[in-house]
Amino acid sequence: MRWVPAVESRDQLVLFSRKIDDALPENHAVRQFAAIMDQIDWSDWEAEYAQWGPGRTAIHPKVMASVILYGMLSRIRASRQLEEALTVRIDFRWLAEGRSIDHSTFCIFRRNHQERLQELFVQIGMLAQVAGILKLSELAFDGTKIRANNRRSGKLKTENLQELRDELLRKFTEHMAEAEKLDAEQASPNDDDSDDPANGVRRSLKNIKSRLQEAQRALEEVERLQAVGEAVPKRLPTTDMECRITPSKEGSFAPNYTPGVMVDTESGLIIATDVIPDTNEKAMLPEALDAVKKDFGTVPERVLADGIFGHGTNLAELETRGIELYSPVTSQADNPALREDPQQPVPAEQVDHLPMKKTRGQAQFDKSAFIY
């Protein structure tokens, strides 16, 4: 049996190595992306860097932003994965021109330029639209759940926040007085003060102060929600006040956020993003379309989304805008709602056979029991 031989051995020494540009197809998407990044004025970014002085030479902001944003297009967002991609993927190596960038450098750059990267994100989309890369005729939207930076048990009941704050203030005052009393009774400092009662009081003071700050932040968040007319949740996270306790993918409840992304299906470019603290993922679709119209001045012909977005409100809203929504609809062959004349009610003897679901333990009709 004959096999196709290896073109070159991995251990073969070469006198003239091939250019990295030769290893990348001419029509590769990274070439179009790099061409767009070359059209952007980077002078404002460059002005933030000291031209002379001690320390390592800085990597140009165009290189950093290009790798981060191209990583988003390639579904590579974690800083460590970007660092690895610069070593193992030819398109990333080509884009960064062979530079090796540490994951911590990506983290610092992304944190220091968050607003600018967002503006650049929209600017790239507009340039891609002018260049004909971004068609915006067919878009796809989806959302997910991500865990907030808040421990699972770190939450407070909002109904008794004021009582908790008053109780903590009282304890803090008592412990402060006790600590001052112990300090006054101590005649001279001991070499070994591990058994000093004042140390235990100070540790208690530190713990009470931390809990008091959490309660105060929670009260301020409740007041903010009431001022803007939003519903106050029964529980608030103690570390990240903007997130909410919502169902997780695993089936439990935890502090979560719900991000949503709108993508141009032909180019793969992300053109709209948003993050909400609650679970009203369905309402994000019209808002994302508003953002697309505002940033790009256009309305798509079609939108693709999963089944959660195919409810009556979105169907009516997109029909008003002249947009076709493609969303899966689950149906059962024996569903009594699928009747010949939808204007006639479902027969009383078949109502018990309509699709049902449970929401927070309460049974109710599924949306497939209703014909739009």
Short mmCIF file of N, CA and C in Angstrom, two decimals, residues 84-243:
data_model
loop_
_atom_site.label_atom_id
_atom_site.label_comp_id
_atom_site.label_asym_id
_atom_site.label_seq_id
_atom_site.Cartn_x
_atom_site.Cartn_y
_atom_site.Cartn_z
N GLU A 84 -2.36 31.74 23.87
CA GLU A 84 -2.08 30.46 23.21
C GLU A 84 -2.28 30.57 21.70
N ALA A 85 -3.33 31.29 21.28
CA ALA A 85 -3.62 31.42 19.84
C ALA A 85 -2.47 32.10 19.10
N LEU A 86 -1.78 33.02 19.76
CA LEU A 86 -0.66 33.70 19.11
C LEU A 86 0.50 32.75 18.85
N THR A 87 0.47 31.58 19.48
CA THR A 87 1.53 30.59 19.28
C THR A 87 1.13 29.50 18.31
N VAL A 88 -0.12 29.06 18.35
CA VAL A 88 -0.51 27.87 17.61
C VAL A 88 -1.37 28.15 16.38
N ARG A 89 -1.94 29.37 16.25
CA ARG A 89 -2.80 29.65 15.11
C ARG A 89 -2.12 30.62 14.15
N ILE A 90 -2.09 30.25 12.88
CA ILE A 90 -1.38 31.05 11.89
C ILE A 90 -2.05 32.41 11.70
N ASP A 91 -3.41 32.44 11.71
CA ASP A 91 -4.08 33.72 11.47
C ASP A 91 -3.78 34.71 12.58
N PHE A 92 -3.70 34.26 13.84
CA PHE A 92 -3.36 35.16 14.94
C PHE A 92 -1.89 35.58 14.85
N ARG A 93 -1.01 34.63 14.50
CA ARG A 93 0.41 34.97 14.36
C ARG A 93 0.61 35.98 13.24
N TRP A 94 -0.15 35.81 12.16
CA TRP A 94 -0.07 36.75 11.04
C TRP A 94 -0.56 38.12 11.46
N LEU A 95 -1.65 38.18 12.20
CA LEU A 95 -2.23 39.45 12.61
C LEU A 95 -1.29 40.21 13.55
N ALA A 96 -0.66 39.48 14.49
CA ALA A 96 0.25 40.12 15.45
C ALA A 96 1.68 40.17 14.95
N GLU A 97 1.90 39.72 13.71
CA GLU A 97 3.23 39.72 13.08
C GLU A 97 4.27 39.04 13.97
N GLY A 98 3.88 37.87 14.51
CA GLY A 98 4.81 37.04 15.23
C GLY A 98 5.07 37.45 16.68
N ARG A 99 4.37 38.48 17.16
CA ARG A 99 4.60 38.91 18.55
C ARG A 99 4.02 37.89 19.53
N SER A 100 4.69 37.73 20.66
CA SER A 100 4.18 36.92 21.77
C SER A 100 3.71 37.88 22.85
N ILE A 101 2.44 37.77 23.23
CA ILE A 101 1.85 38.70 24.20
C ILE A 101 1.31 37.91 25.38
N ASP A 102 1.68 38.29 26.57
CA ASP A 102 1.26 37.59 27.79
C ASP A 102 -0.21 37.86 28.07
N HIS A 103 -0.89 36.89 28.70
CA HIS A 103 -2.31 37.04 29.00
C HIS A 103 -2.58 38.21 29.94
N SER A 104 -1.66 38.48 30.86
CA SER A 104 -1.86 39.61 31.78
C SER A 104 -1.84 40.94 31.03
N THR A 105 -1.07 41.03 29.95
CA THR A 105 -1.04 42.24 29.14
C THR A 105 -2.38 42.47 28.47
N PHE A 106 -3.00 41.40 28.00
CA PHE A 106 -4.35 41.52 27.43
C PHE A 106 -5.34 41.99 28.49
N CYS A 107 -5.26 41.42 29.69
CA CYS A 107 -6.19 41.79 30.76
C CYS A 107 -6.08 43.27 31.10
N ILE A 108 -4.86 43.76 31.26
CA ILE A 108 -4.64 45.16 31.62
C ILE A 108 -5.13 46.08 30.51
N PHE A 109 -4.82 45.74 29.26
CA PHE A 109 -5.24 46.58 28.13
C PHE A 109 -6.76 46.63 28.03
N ARG A 110 -7.41 45.48 28.17
CA ARG A 110 -8.87 45.43 28.06
C ARG A 110 -9.53 46.22 29.19
N ARG A 111 -8.96 46.13 30.39
CA ARG A 111 -9.53 46.84 31.53
C ARG A 111 -9.32 48.35 31.40
N ASN A 112 -8.18 48.78 30.90
CA ASN A 112 -7.88 50.21 30.80
C ASN A 112 -8.56 50.89 29.62
N HIS A 113 -8.99 50.12 28.63
CA HIS A 113 -9.55 50.72 27.42
C HIS A 113 -10.93 50.15 27.10
N GLN A 114 -11.71 49.87 28.11
CA GLN A 114 -13.01 49.22 27.89
C GLN A 114 -13.94 50.09 27.03
N GLU A 115 -14.08 51.37 27.37
CA GLU A 115 -14.97 52.25 26.61
C GLU A 115 -14.44 52.48 25.20
N ARG A 116 -13.14 52.63 25.06
CA ARG A 116 -12.57 52.85 23.72
C ARG A 116 -12.73 51.61 22.84
N LEU A 117 -12.58 50.44 23.42
CA LEU A 117 -12.78 49.22 22.65
C LEU A 117 -14.23 49.10 22.18
N GLN A 118 -15.16 49.56 23.01
CA GLN A 118 -16.56 49.54 22.61
C GLN A 118 -16.79 50.49 21.44
N GLU A 119 -16.22 51.70 21.50
CA GLU A 119 -16.35 52.64 20.38
C GLU A 119 -15.69 52.07 19.12
N LEU A 120 -14.54 51.45 19.31
CA LEU A 120 -13.83 50.85 18.18
C LEU A 120 -14.63 49.71 17.57
N PHE A 121 -15.31 48.98 18.42
CA PHE A 121 -16.17 47.87 17.98
C PHE A 121 -17.22 48.36 16.98
N VAL A 122 -17.89 49.50 17.30
CA VAL A 122 -18.89 50.07 16.40
C VAL A 122 -18.23 50.64 15.15
N GLN A 123 -17.08 51.28 15.32
CA GLN A 123 -16.38 51.88 14.19
C GLN A 123 -15.97 50.82 13.17
N ILE A 124 -15.51 49.68 13.64
CA ILE A 124 -15.14 48.59 12.73
C ILE A 124 -16.34 48.11 11.94
N GLY A 125 -17.48 47.98 12.63
CA GLY A 125 -18.69 47.57 11.94
C GLY A 125 -19.10 48.53 10.85
N MET A 126 -18.97 49.84 11.11
CA MET A 126 -19.33 50.84 10.10
C MET A 126 -18.38 50.79 8.91
N LEU A 127 -17.08 50.63 9.18
CA LEU A 127 -16.11 50.51 8.08
C LEU A 127 -16.35 49.24 7.27
N ALA A 128 -16.71 48.15 7.96
CA ALA A 128 -17.00 46.90 7.26
C ALA A 128 -18.24 47.04 6.39
N GLN A 129 -19.21 47.83 6.85
CA GLN A 129 -20.42 48.07 6.06
C GLN A 129 -20.08 48.86 4.80
N VAL A 130 -19.24 49.89 4.93
CA VAL A 130 -18.84 50.69 3.77
C VAL A 130 -18.04 49.85 2.78
N ALA A 131 -17.22 48.95 3.31
CA ALA A 131 -16.39 48.10 2.44
C ALA A 131 -17.17 46.96 1.81
N GLY A 132 -18.43 46.79 2.19
CA GLY A 132 -19.25 45.73 1.62
C GLY A 132 -19.07 44.39 2.29
N ILE A 133 -18.28 44.34 3.38
CA ILE A 133 -18.09 43.08 4.10
C ILE A 133 -19.30 42.79 4.98
N LEU A 134 -19.86 43.83 5.56
CA LEU A 134 -21.00 43.70 6.46
C LEU A 134 -22.28 44.01 5.70
N LYS A 135 -23.06 42.96 5.39
CA LYS A 135 -24.27 43.12 4.59
C LYS A 135 -25.47 43.58 5.42
N LEU A 136 -25.59 43.06 6.63
CA LEU A 136 -26.68 43.40 7.55
C LEU A 136 -28.06 43.05 7.02
N SER A 137 -28.13 42.12 6.08
CA SER A 137 -29.44 41.69 5.58
C SER A 137 -30.01 40.56 6.42
N GLU A 138 -29.14 39.74 7.00
CA GLU A 138 -29.58 38.64 7.84
C GLU A 138 -28.75 38.63 9.12
N LEU A 139 -29.44 38.74 10.25
CA LEU A 139 -28.77 38.79 11.54
C LEU A 139 -29.20 37.61 12.39
N ALA A 140 -28.38 37.27 13.36
CA ALA A 140 -28.71 36.20 14.31
C ALA A 140 -28.51 36.74 15.72
N PHE A 141 -29.43 36.37 16.61
CA PHE A 141 -29.36 36.87 17.99
C PHE A 141 -29.50 35.72 18.97
N ASP A 142 -28.75 35.79 20.06
CA ASP A 142 -28.87 34.77 21.10
C ASP A 142 -28.34 35.35 22.41
N GLY A 143 -28.78 34.75 23.50
CA GLY A 143 -28.34 35.15 24.82
C GLY A 143 -27.95 33.93 25.63
N THR A 144 -27.36 34.16 26.78
CA THR A 144 -26.94 33.06 27.64
C THR A 144 -26.91 33.54 29.08
N LYS A 145 -26.41 32.73 29.98
CA LYS A 145 -26.26 33.09 31.39
C LYS A 145 -24.78 32.98 31.77
N ILE A 146 -24.29 33.97 32.50
CA ILE A 146 -22.93 33.90 33.03
C ILE A 146 -22.96 34.21 34.52
N ARG A 147 -22.11 33.54 35.28
CA ARG A 147 -22.06 33.71 36.72
C ARG A 147 -21.40 35.05 37.07
N ALA A 148 -22.01 35.79 37.96
CA ALA A 148 -21.45 37.06 38.42
C ALA A 148 -20.32 36.81 39.41
N ASN A 149 -19.52 37.84 39.65
CA ASN A 149 -18.42 37.74 40.60
C ASN A 149 -18.95 37.94 42.01
N ASN A 150 -19.73 36.98 42.44
CA ASN A 150 -20.38 37.06 43.74
C ASN A 150 -20.57 35.63 44.25
N ARG A 151 -20.18 35.39 45.50
CA ARG A 151 -20.32 34.03 46.02
C ARG A 151 -21.80 33.66 46.12
N ARG A 152 -22.08 32.38 45.99
CA ARG A 152 -23.46 31.89 45.95
C ARG A 152 -24.23 32.28 47.21
N SER A 153 -23.57 32.22 48.36
CA SER A 153 -24.26 32.50 49.62
C SER A 153 -24.27 33.98 49.97
N GLY A 154 -23.59 34.80 49.18
CA GLY A 154 -23.48 36.22 49.50
C GLY A 154 -24.67 37.02 49.01
N LYS A 155 -25.79 36.97 49.74
CA LYS A 155 -26.98 37.72 49.37
C LYS A 155 -27.74 38.11 50.63
N LEU A 156 -28.50 39.19 50.53
CA LEU A 156 -29.25 39.72 51.66
C LEU A 156 -30.72 39.85 51.29
N LYS A 157 -31.60 39.58 52.26
CA LYS A 157 -33.03 39.80 52.05
C LYS A 157 -33.32 41.29 52.09
N THR A 158 -34.01 41.79 51.09
CA THR A 158 -34.26 43.23 51.01
C THR A 158 -35.35 43.68 51.98
N GLU A 159 -36.21 42.76 52.41
CA GLU A 159 -37.33 43.17 53.24
C GLU A 159 -36.91 43.60 54.65
N ASN A 160 -35.78 43.10 55.13
CA ASN A 160 -35.34 43.47 56.47
C ASN A 160 -33.95 44.09 56.47
N LEU A 161 -33.61 44.80 55.37
CA LEU A 161 -32.29 45.41 55.29
C LEU A 161 -32.10 46.50 56.34
N GLN A 162 -33.13 47.34 56.53
CA GLN A 162 -33.00 48.43 57.48
C GLN A 162 -32.81 47.91 58.90
N GLU A 163 -33.57 46.83 59.27
CA GLU A 163 -33.41 46.24 60.59
C GLU A 163 -32.02 45.67 60.77
N LEU A 164 -31.50 45.01 59.70
CA LEU A 164 -30.15 44.45 59.77
C LEU A 164 -29.11 45.55 59.94
N ARG A 165 -29.26 46.64 59.21
CA ARG A 165 -28.30 47.75 59.31
C ARG A 165 -28.32 48.35 60.72
N ASP A 166 -29.51 48.56 61.29
CA ASP A 166 -29.60 49.12 62.64
C ASP A 166 -28.97 48.18 63.67
N GLU A 167 -29.19 46.86 63.50
CA GLU A 167 -28.63 45.89 64.42
C GLU A 167 -27.11 45.87 64.33
N LEU A 168 -26.58 45.95 63.11
CA LEU A 168 -25.13 45.96 62.94
C LEU A 168 -24.52 47.23 63.50
N LEU A 169 -25.21 48.36 63.35
CA LEU A 169 -24.71 49.62 63.93
C LEU A 169 -24.64 49.52 65.46
N ARG A 170 -25.65 48.91 66.05
CA ARG A 170 -25.66 48.75 67.50
C ARG A 170 -24.50 47.87 67.96
N LYS A 171 -24.29 46.74 67.26
CA LYS A 171 -23.19 45.84 67.62
C LYS A 171 -21.84 46.52 67.41
N PHE A 172 -21.73 47.29 66.33
CA PHE A 172 -20.47 47.97 66.05
C PHE A 172 -20.14 48.96 67.17
N THR A 173 -21.14 49.69 67.63
CA THR A 173 -20.93 50.65 68.71
C THR A 173 -20.51 49.94 69.99
N GLU A 174 -21.16 48.83 70.31
CA GLU A 174 -20.83 48.08 71.52
C GLU A 174 -19.42 47.53 71.46
N HIS A 175 -19.05 46.94 70.33
CA HIS A 175 -17.70 46.37 70.20
C HIS A 175 -16.64 47.46 70.21
N MET A 176 -16.94 48.62 69.65
CA MET A 176 -15.98 49.71 69.65
C MET A 176 -15.72 50.18 71.08
N ALA A 177 -16.79 50.29 71.86
CA ALA A 177 -16.63 50.71 73.25
C ALA A 177 -15.85 49.67 74.05
N GLU A 178 -16.12 48.39 73.78
CA GLU A 178 -15.40 47.34 74.49
C GLU A 178 -13.93 47.33 74.13
N ALA A 179 -13.61 47.56 72.85
CA ALA A 179 -12.21 47.58 72.42
C ALA A 179 -11.47 48.73 73.08
N GLU A 180 -12.08 49.90 73.16
CA GLU A 180 -11.44 51.05 73.80
C GLU A 180 -11.23 50.79 75.29
N LYS A 181 -12.19 50.11 75.92
CA LYS A 181 -12.06 49.80 77.34
C LYS A 181 -10.90 48.84 77.58
N LEU A 182 -10.78 47.81 76.73
CA LEU A 182 -9.68 46.85 76.89
C LEU A 182 -8.33 47.50 76.63
N ASP A 183 -8.27 48.42 75.66
CA ASP A 183 -7.02 49.11 75.38
C ASP A 183 -6.61 49.98 76.56
N ALA A 184 -7.60 50.60 77.22
CA ALA A 184 -7.30 51.46 78.37
C ALA A 184 -6.83 50.64 79.56
N GLU A 185 -7.36 49.43 79.73
CA GLU A 185 -7.00 48.58 80.87
C GLU A 185 -5.63 47.96 80.71
N GLN A 186 -5.16 47.89 79.49
CA GLN A 186 -3.86 47.25 79.23
C GLN A 186 -2.76 48.22 79.64
N ALA A 187 -2.01 47.87 80.66
CA ALA A 187 -1.00 48.80 81.21
C ALA A 187 0.16 49.00 80.25
N SER A 188 0.67 47.92 79.70
CA SER A 188 1.82 48.01 78.79
C SER A 188 1.67 46.92 77.75
N PRO A 189 2.23 47.13 76.55
CA PRO A 189 2.12 46.11 75.50
C PRO A 189 2.89 44.85 75.86
N ASN A 190 2.31 43.71 75.60
CA ASN A 190 2.95 42.42 75.85
C ASN A 190 3.74 41.98 74.62
N ASP A 191 4.80 41.22 74.89
CA ASP A 191 5.57 40.69 73.76
C ASP A 191 4.74 39.68 72.99
N ASP A 192 3.97 38.89 73.67
CA ASP A 192 3.10 37.91 73.04
C ASP A 192 1.66 38.25 73.40
N ASP A 193 0.96 38.90 72.45
CA ASP A 193 -0.41 39.34 72.72
C ASP A 193 -1.43 38.48 71.98
N SER A 194 -1.06 37.19 71.72
CA SER A 194 -1.98 36.31 70.99
C SER A 194 -3.23 36.03 71.79
N ASP A 195 -3.11 36.07 73.14
CA ASP A 195 -4.27 35.82 73.99
C ASP A 195 -4.95 37.10 74.45
N ASP A 196 -4.54 38.22 73.88
CA ASP A 196 -5.13 39.50 74.27
C ASP A 196 -6.60 39.54 73.88
N PRO A 197 -7.53 39.74 74.82
CA PRO A 197 -8.96 39.79 74.48
C PRO A 197 -9.28 40.87 73.46
N ALA A 198 -8.47 41.92 73.44
CA ALA A 198 -8.75 43.02 72.50
C ALA A 198 -8.62 42.56 71.05
N ASN A 199 -7.75 41.57 70.80
CA ASN A 199 -7.60 41.08 69.43
C ASN A 199 -8.88 40.44 68.92
N GLY A 200 -9.53 39.65 69.77
CA GLY A 200 -10.80 39.04 69.37
C GLY A 200 -11.87 40.08 69.11
N VAL A 201 -11.88 41.15 69.92
CA VAL A 201 -12.86 42.23 69.72
C VAL A 201 -12.59 42.94 68.40
N ARG A 202 -11.31 43.16 68.09
CA ARG A 202 -10.97 43.84 66.83
C ARG A 202 -11.38 43.00 65.62
N ARG A 203 -11.18 41.67 65.72
CA ARG A 203 -11.61 40.80 64.61
C ARG A 203 -13.12 40.86 64.44
N SER A 204 -13.84 40.88 65.55
CA SER A 204 -15.29 41.00 65.46
C SER A 204 -15.70 42.33 64.86
N LEU A 205 -14.98 43.39 65.24
CA LEU A 205 -15.25 44.72 64.68
C LEU A 205 -15.07 44.73 63.16
N LYS A 206 -13.98 44.08 62.72
CA LYS A 206 -13.71 44.03 61.28
C LYS A 206 -14.81 43.30 60.52
N ASN A 207 -15.27 42.19 61.08
CA ASN A 207 -16.34 41.42 60.45
C ASN A 207 -17.65 42.21 60.42
N ILE A 208 -17.99 42.85 61.55
CA ILE A 208 -19.23 43.64 61.60
C ILE A 208 -19.16 44.81 60.64
N LYS A 209 -18.00 45.45 60.54
CA LYS A 209 -17.86 46.59 59.63
C LYS A 209 -18.06 46.15 58.19
N SER A 210 -17.51 44.98 57.83
CA SER A 210 -17.68 44.47 56.47
C SER A 210 -19.15 44.19 56.16
N ARG A 211 -19.85 43.57 57.10
CA ARG A 211 -21.28 43.28 56.91
C ARG A 211 -22.10 44.56 56.86
N LEU A 212 -21.69 45.55 57.66
CA LEU A 212 -22.39 46.84 57.67
C LEU A 212 -22.27 47.54 56.32
N GLN A 213 -21.08 47.46 55.71
CA GLN A 213 -20.87 48.06 54.39
C GLN A 213 -21.72 47.36 53.33
N GLU A 214 -21.81 46.02 53.44
CA GLU A 214 -22.66 45.28 52.50
C GLU A 214 -24.11 45.70 52.61
N ALA A 215 -24.60 45.82 53.85
CA ALA A 215 -25.98 46.22 54.06
C ALA A 215 -26.23 47.64 53.55
N GLN A 216 -25.26 48.53 53.74
CA GLN A 216 -25.41 49.90 53.28
C GLN A 216 -25.47 49.96 51.76
N ARG A 217 -24.61 49.19 51.09
CA ARG A 217 -24.63 49.16 49.62
C ARG A 217 -25.95 48.59 49.11
N ALA A 218 -26.46 47.57 49.80
CA ALA A 218 -27.73 46.98 49.39
C ALA A 218 -28.87 47.98 49.56
N LEU A 219 -28.86 48.74 50.65
CA LEU A 219 -29.90 49.76 50.86
C LEU A 219 -29.85 50.83 49.78
N GLU A 220 -28.65 51.24 49.40
CA GLU A 220 -28.51 52.25 48.34
C GLU A 220 -29.03 51.71 47.01
N GLU A 221 -28.80 50.42 46.74
CA GLU A 221 -29.31 49.83 45.51
C GLU A 221 -30.83 49.76 45.52
N VAL A 222 -31.43 49.44 46.67
CA VAL A 222 -32.89 49.42 46.80
C VAL A 222 -33.46 50.81 46.55
N GLU A 223 -32.84 51.84 47.13
CA GLU A 223 -33.30 53.20 46.93
C GLU A 223 -33.18 53.62 45.46
N ARG A 224 -32.11 53.18 44.81
CA ARG A 224 -31.95 53.51 43.38
C ARG A 224 -33.05 52.87 42.54
N LEU A 225 -33.33 51.59 42.81
CA LEU A 225 -34.37 50.89 42.05
C LEU A 225 -35.73 51.53 42.28
N GLN A 226 -36.02 51.93 43.50
CA GLN A 226 -37.30 52.57 43.79
C GLN A 226 -37.40 53.93 43.11
N ALA A 227 -36.27 54.65 43.02
CA ALA A 227 -36.28 55.97 42.40
C ALA A 227 -36.57 55.91 40.90
N VAL A 228 -36.10 54.85 40.24
CA VAL A 228 -36.32 54.72 38.80
C VAL A 228 -37.56 53.89 38.47
N GLY A 229 -38.27 53.44 39.51
CA GLY A 229 -39.51 52.71 39.30
C GLY A 229 -39.33 51.25 38.93
N GLU A 230 -38.17 50.65 39.22
CA GLU A 230 -37.94 49.24 38.92
C GLU A 230 -38.32 48.38 40.12
N ALA A 231 -38.64 47.12 39.83
CA ALA A 231 -39.02 46.20 40.89
C ALA A 231 -37.82 45.88 41.77
N VAL A 232 -38.04 45.82 43.06
CA VAL A 232 -36.98 45.48 44.02
C VAL A 232 -37.00 43.98 44.24
N PRO A 233 -35.90 43.27 43.96
CA PRO A 233 -35.88 41.82 44.17
C PRO A 233 -35.94 41.45 45.64
N LYS A 234 -36.35 40.22 45.92
CA LYS A 234 -36.45 39.76 47.30
C LYS A 234 -35.07 39.61 47.94
N ARG A 235 -34.06 39.28 47.12
CA ARG A 235 -32.71 39.14 47.63
C ARG A 235 -31.74 39.91 46.73
N LEU A 236 -30.72 40.49 47.34
CA LEU A 236 -29.70 41.21 46.59
C LEU A 236 -28.33 40.61 46.88
N PRO A 237 -27.49 40.41 45.84
CA PRO A 237 -26.12 39.96 46.07
C PRO A 237 -25.36 41.00 46.88
N THR A 238 -24.39 40.56 47.67
CA THR A 238 -23.67 41.48 48.55
C THR A 238 -22.43 42.08 47.91
N THR A 239 -21.84 41.41 46.93
CA THR A 239 -20.62 41.91 46.31
C THR A 239 -20.92 42.67 45.02
N ASP A 240 -21.64 42.06 44.12
CA ASP A 240 -22.00 42.68 42.84
C ASP A 240 -23.48 43.04 42.87
N MET A 241 -23.78 44.29 43.21
CA MET A 241 -25.16 44.70 43.41
C MET A 241 -25.95 44.77 42.11
N GLU A 242 -25.28 44.83 40.97
CA GLU A 242 -26.00 44.98 39.70
C GLU A 242 -26.55 43.66 39.20
N CYS A 243 -26.00 42.53 39.62
CA CYS A 243 -26.52 41.23 39.17
C CYS A 243 -27.74 40.85 39.98
#
